[in-house]
Coordinates of C-alpha atoms in Angstrom, one line a residue:
X290 CA -0.2 0.3 0.1
X291 CA 1.0 3.2 -1.0
X292 CA 1.7 6.3 1.4
X293 CA 0.3 9.4 1.1
X294 CA 2.5 12.7 0.4
X295 CA 2.5 14.5 3.1
X296 CA 2.3 18.4 3.1
X297 CA 5.7 18.8 4.3
X298 CA 6.7 17.1 1.1
X299 CA 5.0 19.7 -1.1
X300 CA 6.0 22.6 0.6
X301 CA 9.7 21.3 0.1
X302 CA 8.7 20.5 -4.1
X303 CA 7.2 24.1 -4.4
X304 CA 10.4 25.9 -2.6
X305 CA 13.0 23.1 -4.6
X306 CA 11.0 24.5 -7.9
X307 CA 11.2 28.1 -7.0
X308 CA 14.4 27.8 -7.0
X309 CA 14.9 26.2 -9.6
X310 CA 13.2 28.3 -11.6
X311 CA 14.2 31.8 -10.4
X312 CA 17.1 32.5 -12.9
X313 CA 14.4 31.3 -15.6
X314 CA 11.5 33.5 -14.4
X315 CA 13.9 37.1 -12.9
X316 CA 15.2 37.0 -16.7
X317 CA 11.4 36.5 -17.9
X318 CA 10.4 39.6 -16.1
X319 CA 13.4 42.0 -16.5
X320 CA 13.1 41.6 -20.5
X321 CA 9.1 43.2 -20.3
X322 CA 10.7 46.2 -18.1
X323 CA 11.6 49.8 -19.7
X324 CA 15.0 50.5 -19.7
X325 CA 14.9 52.9 -16.7
X326 CA 13.4 50.0 -14.1
X327 CA 16.9 47.7 -15.1
X328 CA 19.0 49.9 -13.5
X329 CA 19.0 51.4 -9.7
X330 CA 17.0 50.2 -6.8
X331 CA 14.1 49.3 -9.1
X332 CA 15.9 47.0 -10.4
X333 CA 15.5 44.7 -7.5
X334 CA 11.3 44.6 -8.0
X335 CA 9.6 41.6 -9.3
X336 CA 7.0 43.3 -11.8
X337 CA 6.6 46.6 -12.9
X338 CA 3.8 49.0 -13.6
X339 CA 5.0 49.6 -17.1
X340 CA 5.5 46.2 -19.1
X341 CA 7.1 46.9 -22.8
X342 CA 7.8 44.4 -25.4
X343 CA 10.9 46.8 -27.0
X344 CA 13.2 45.0 -25.5
X345 CA 12.3 42.3 -28.0
X346 CA 11.9 44.8 -31.2
X347 CA 15.4 45.7 -30.8
X348 CA 16.4 42.0 -30.5
X349 CA 15.2 42.0 -34.0
X350 CA 15.6 45.1 -35.4
X351 CA 18.9 46.6 -34.1
X352 CA 20.8 43.4 -33.8
X353 CA 20.7 40.7 -36.6
X354 CA 19.0 38.3 -34.2
X355 CA 17.6 36.2 -37.3
X356 CA 21.1 35.0 -38.8
X357 CA 21.9 33.9 -35.3
X358 CA 19.0 31.9 -34.8
X359 CA 18.9 30.7 -38.5
X360 CA 23.2 29.5 -37.8
X361 CA 22.2 27.3 -35.0
X362 CA 19.2 26.1 -36.4
X363 CA 20.9 24.5 -39.5
X364 CA 24.3 23.7 -37.4
X365 CA 21.6 22.2 -34.6
X366 CA 19.9 19.9 -37.2
X367 CA 22.5 18.6 -39.3
X368 CA 24.7 17.5 -36.3
X369 CA 21.4 16.1 -34.3
X370 CA 20.7 14.1 -38.0
X371 CA 24.6 13.0 -38.7
X372 CA 25.1 11.9 -35.2
X373 CA 22.9 9.9 -35.0
X374 CA 22.7 8.5 -38.4
X375 CA 26.3 6.8 -37.6
X376 CA 25.7 6.8 -33.8
X377 CA 22.8 4.4 -34.8
X378 CA 25.4 2.3 -36.6
X379 CA 28.3 2.3 -35.0
X380 CA 26.2 1.1 -31.7
X381 CA 24.6 -1.9 -33.8
X382 CA 27.6 -3.0 -34.5
X383 CA 29.0 -3.0 -30.9
X384 CA 26.4 -3.8 -28.8
X385 CA 24.6 -6.5 -31.7
X386 CA 27.8 -8.1 -33.6
X387 CA 30.3 -10.7 -32.2
X388 CA 34.2 -9.4 -32.7
X389 CA 37.5 -8.6 -30.4
X390 CA 38.6 -5.7 -28.6
X391 CA 34.5 -4.6 -27.8
X392 CA 36.0 -3.2 -24.3
X393 CA 38.3 -1.1 -25.8
X394 CA 36.2 0.3 -28.4
X395 CA 33.4 1.4 -26.0
X396 CA 36.2 2.4 -23.1
X397 CA 37.9 4.6 -26.4
X398 CA 34.7 6.4 -27.4
X399 CA 34.2 7.2 -23.0
X400 CA 37.4 9.0 -23.2
X401 CA 37.0 11.1 -26.0
X402 CA 33.7 12.3 -25.0
X403 CA 35.9 13.8 -21.8
X404 CA 38.5 15.3 -22.9
X405 CA 37.5 19.1 -22.5
X406 CA 36.9 21.7 -25.0
X407 CA 39.8 24.1 -24.4
X408 CA 42.2 21.3 -24.7
X409 CA 41.4 20.3 -28.6
X410 CA 40.2 23.8 -29.7
X411 CA 43.3 24.9 -30.9
X412 CA 44.2 22.1 -33.2
X413 CA 40.7 21.6 -34.4
X414 CA 41.0 25.4 -35.3
X415 CA 44.7 25.4 -37.4
X416 CA 43.1 22.2 -39.3
X417 CA 39.6 24.1 -40.4
X418 CA 41.4 27.2 -41.2
X419 CA 44.2 25.6 -43.0
X420 CA 40.9 23.7 -45.5
X421 CA 39.0 27.0 -45.2
X422 CA 36.5 26.0 -43.3
X423 CA 36.0 28.8 -40.7
X424 CA 33.1 30.8 -41.1
X425 CA 31.1 28.2 -42.3
X426 CA 28.3 26.4 -41.1
X427 CA 30.0 22.7 -41.7
X428 CA 33.0 24.2 -39.8
X429 CA 30.9 23.9 -36.7
X430 CA 29.8 20.9 -37.6
X431 CA 32.6 18.9 -37.7
X432 CA 33.9 19.6 -34.4
X433 CA 30.6 19.8 -32.5
X434 CA 30.8 15.3 -33.5
X435 CA 34.1 15.2 -31.9
X436 CA 31.9 15.7 -28.3
X437 CA 28.5 14.2 -29.9
X438 CA 29.3 11.4 -31.4
X439 CA 30.7 9.2 -28.8
X440 CA 28.1 10.2 -26.0
X441 CA 25.1 8.9 -29.0
X442 CA 27.4 6.1 -29.8
X443 CA 27.8 5.4 -25.6
X444 CA 23.5 6.0 -25.2
X445 CA 22.6 4.0 -28.1
X446 CA 24.2 1.1 -27.0
X447 CA 22.3 0.5 -23.9
X448 CA 19.5 0.8 -25.9
X449 CA 20.5 -2.1 -28.6
X450 CA 21.5 -4.3 -25.9
X451 CA 18.0 -4.3 -24.7
X452 CA 15.8 -5.5 -27.5
X453 CA 16.0 -9.4 -27.4
X454 CA 18.4 -11.5 -29.8
X455 CA 15.6 -13.6 -30.8
X456 CA 14.0 -11.8 -33.6
X457 CA 17.5 -11.1 -35.1
X458 CA 17.1 -14.8 -35.4
X459 CA 14.0 -15.5 -36.4
X460 CA 14.7 -12.2 -38.9
X461 CA 17.7 -14.8 -40.4
X462 CA 15.9 -17.7 -40.2
X463 CA 13.0 -16.0 -42.8
X464 CA 16.0 -15.1 -45.2
X465 CA 16.6 -11.3 -44.1
X466 CA 19.9 -9.9 -44.2
X467 CA 21.9 -8.3 -41.8
X468 CA 20.7 -4.6 -42.9
X469 CA 17.4 -5.3 -43.0
X470 CA 16.7 -7.0 -40.2
X471 CA 18.7 -3.7 -39.0
X472 CA 16.1 -1.5 -41.1
X473 CA 12.8 -3.2 -40.7
X474 CA 13.8 -4.7 -37.0
X475 CA 15.8 -3.3 -34.8
X476 CA 15.4 0.7 -35.9
X477 CA 11.7 0.9 -35.6
X478 CA 12.2 -0.7 -31.6
X479 CA 15.0 1.4 -31.0
X480 CA 13.3 4.9 -31.6
X481 CA 12.8 5.5 -28.0
X482 CA 16.8 5.7 -27.5
X483 CA 17.1 7.1 -30.9
X484 CA 14.7 10.0 -30.0
X485 CA 16.1 10.5 -26.7
X486 CA 19.6 11.1 -28.5
X487 CA 18.7 13.0 -30.4
X488 CA 17.0 15.6 -28.4
X489 CA 20.4 15.0 -26.1
X490 CA 22.8 16.5 -29.4
X491 CA 20.4 19.0 -30.6
X492 CA 20.2 20.9 -27.1
X493 CA 24.2 20.3 -26.5
X494 CA 24.6 21.7 -30.3
X495 CA 22.1 24.3 -29.8
X496 CA 24.4 25.5 -26.7
X497 CA 27.8 24.7 -27.4
X498 CA 29.8 28.3 -27.0
X499 CA 33.6 28.1 -27.4
X500 CA 34.3 25.8 -30.7
X501 CA 31.4 28.9 -32.0
X502 CA 33.5 31.8 -30.8
X503 CA 36.7 30.6 -31.8
X504 CA 35.8 29.3 -35.1
X505 CA 32.8 31.3 -36.4
X506 CA 34.5 34.9 -36.2
X507 CA 31.9 36.7 -38.8
X508 CA 29.0 38.7 -38.0
X509 CA 26.8 36.3 -40.7
X510 CA 27.8 33.1 -38.9
X511 CA 27.1 33.5 -35.0
X512 CA 25.1 31.2 -33.3
X513 CA 22.5 32.1 -31.1
X514 CA 25.2 31.9 -27.6
X515 CA 27.8 33.7 -29.2
X516 CA 25.4 36.6 -30.5
X517 CA 23.7 37.1 -27.0
X518 CA 27.3 37.3 -25.2
X519 CA 28.9 39.7 -27.7
X520 CA 25.6 42.2 -26.9
X521 CA 27.1 45.7 -26.1
X522 CA 26.2 49.1 -26.2
X523 CA 28.4 51.7 -26.2
X524 CA 28.7 52.7 -22.8
X525 CA 26.1 49.9 -21.1
X526 CA 25.6 46.9 -21.7
X527 CA 22.2 46.3 -22.9
X528 CA 20.5 43.1 -20.5
X529 CA 17.0 44.1 -21.8
X530 CA 18.1 42.8 -25.5
X531 CA 20.1 40.2 -23.6
X532 CA 17.3 38.9 -21.0
X533 CA 14.6 38.9 -24.4
X534 CA 16.9 36.7 -26.6
X535 CA 17.4 34.5 -24.1
X536 CA 13.6 33.8 -23.6
X537 CA 13.7 33.8 -26.7
X538 CA 16.1 31.4 -27.3
X539 CA 15.5 28.8 -24.2
X540 CA 10.9 28.4 -24.7
X541 CA 10.9 26.8 -27.7
X542 CA 13.6 24.2 -26.2
X543 CA 11.0 24.1 -22.9
X544 CA 8.2 23.9 -24.7
X545 CA 9.8 20.7 -26.6
X546 CA 11.2 18.5 -23.6
X547 CA 7.8 19.7 -22.3
X548 CA 6.0 17.9 -25.4
X549 CA 8.8 14.9 -25.8
X550 CA 9.0 14.5 -21.9
X551 CA 7.2 11.2 -22.0
X552 CA 9.5 9.8 -24.8
X553 CA 12.6 11.2 -23.7
X554 CA 12.0 9.1 -19.9
X555 CA 11.4 6.3 -21.4
X556 CA 14.3 6.7 -23.4
X557 CA 16.5 7.3 -19.8
X558 CA 15.6 4.5 -18.1
X559 CA 14.8 2.1 -21.3
X560 CA 17.5 -0.9 -19.9
X561 CA 17.7 0.5 -16.3
X562 CA 15.7 -2.6 -15.1
X563 CA 17.1 -6.3 -16.0
X564 CA 13.8 -8.6 -17.1

């Protein structure tokens, strides 16, 4: 018999959610304040009596924010599709096929994902500069793969291992080739894991800052994190525009996670309990 949660639990839950959401709420409220209320003693007030959307208008009129959004969308989408496509094949081979050196390969994959970005940025930048890929979308997609692909392989191996091997044996008895078995049987069953991995890769690529800052320096190829980080005024920092831009790029991710939270949870917990 399950016990009912007490009042203390709900009080703690409300406080916990408030603490987690406080930074975003503060940014949201700051984005609709007039510029005169963002500084001085009025900056510490929660609400404003004169809400305005001028900061949101300025983001798209004064700044080329639409270019930043487009660049981030293109880079994050292509990185996600390419990474998940390659990682699905690699994870299937590691999880379902028999060959020597599996633990070594998995260890190498995991160790690569643990390299700090600052340790690899110099050789990656020199390589991209020599082949003329700086200030381009492809110049970001290639280095993004260095941290997205190992993580994707590691996650998908767990999902592929969860699928019963009897399904492949039955497909072989029916005359299906390895590729037919992969595309018609294994891949559809691994959709929750692939979907979860794709969302995690997309969010990581969307929020990446260091590579985008160093590799793409032209205004027309900056991504959202770099573009927001470079917001600056002649005498002051435009906190209103920064807050508005932060809300604009955060809300779509929040909506996406809320819409697909069941798939994300089912994918993350797949294989957690042995049957």
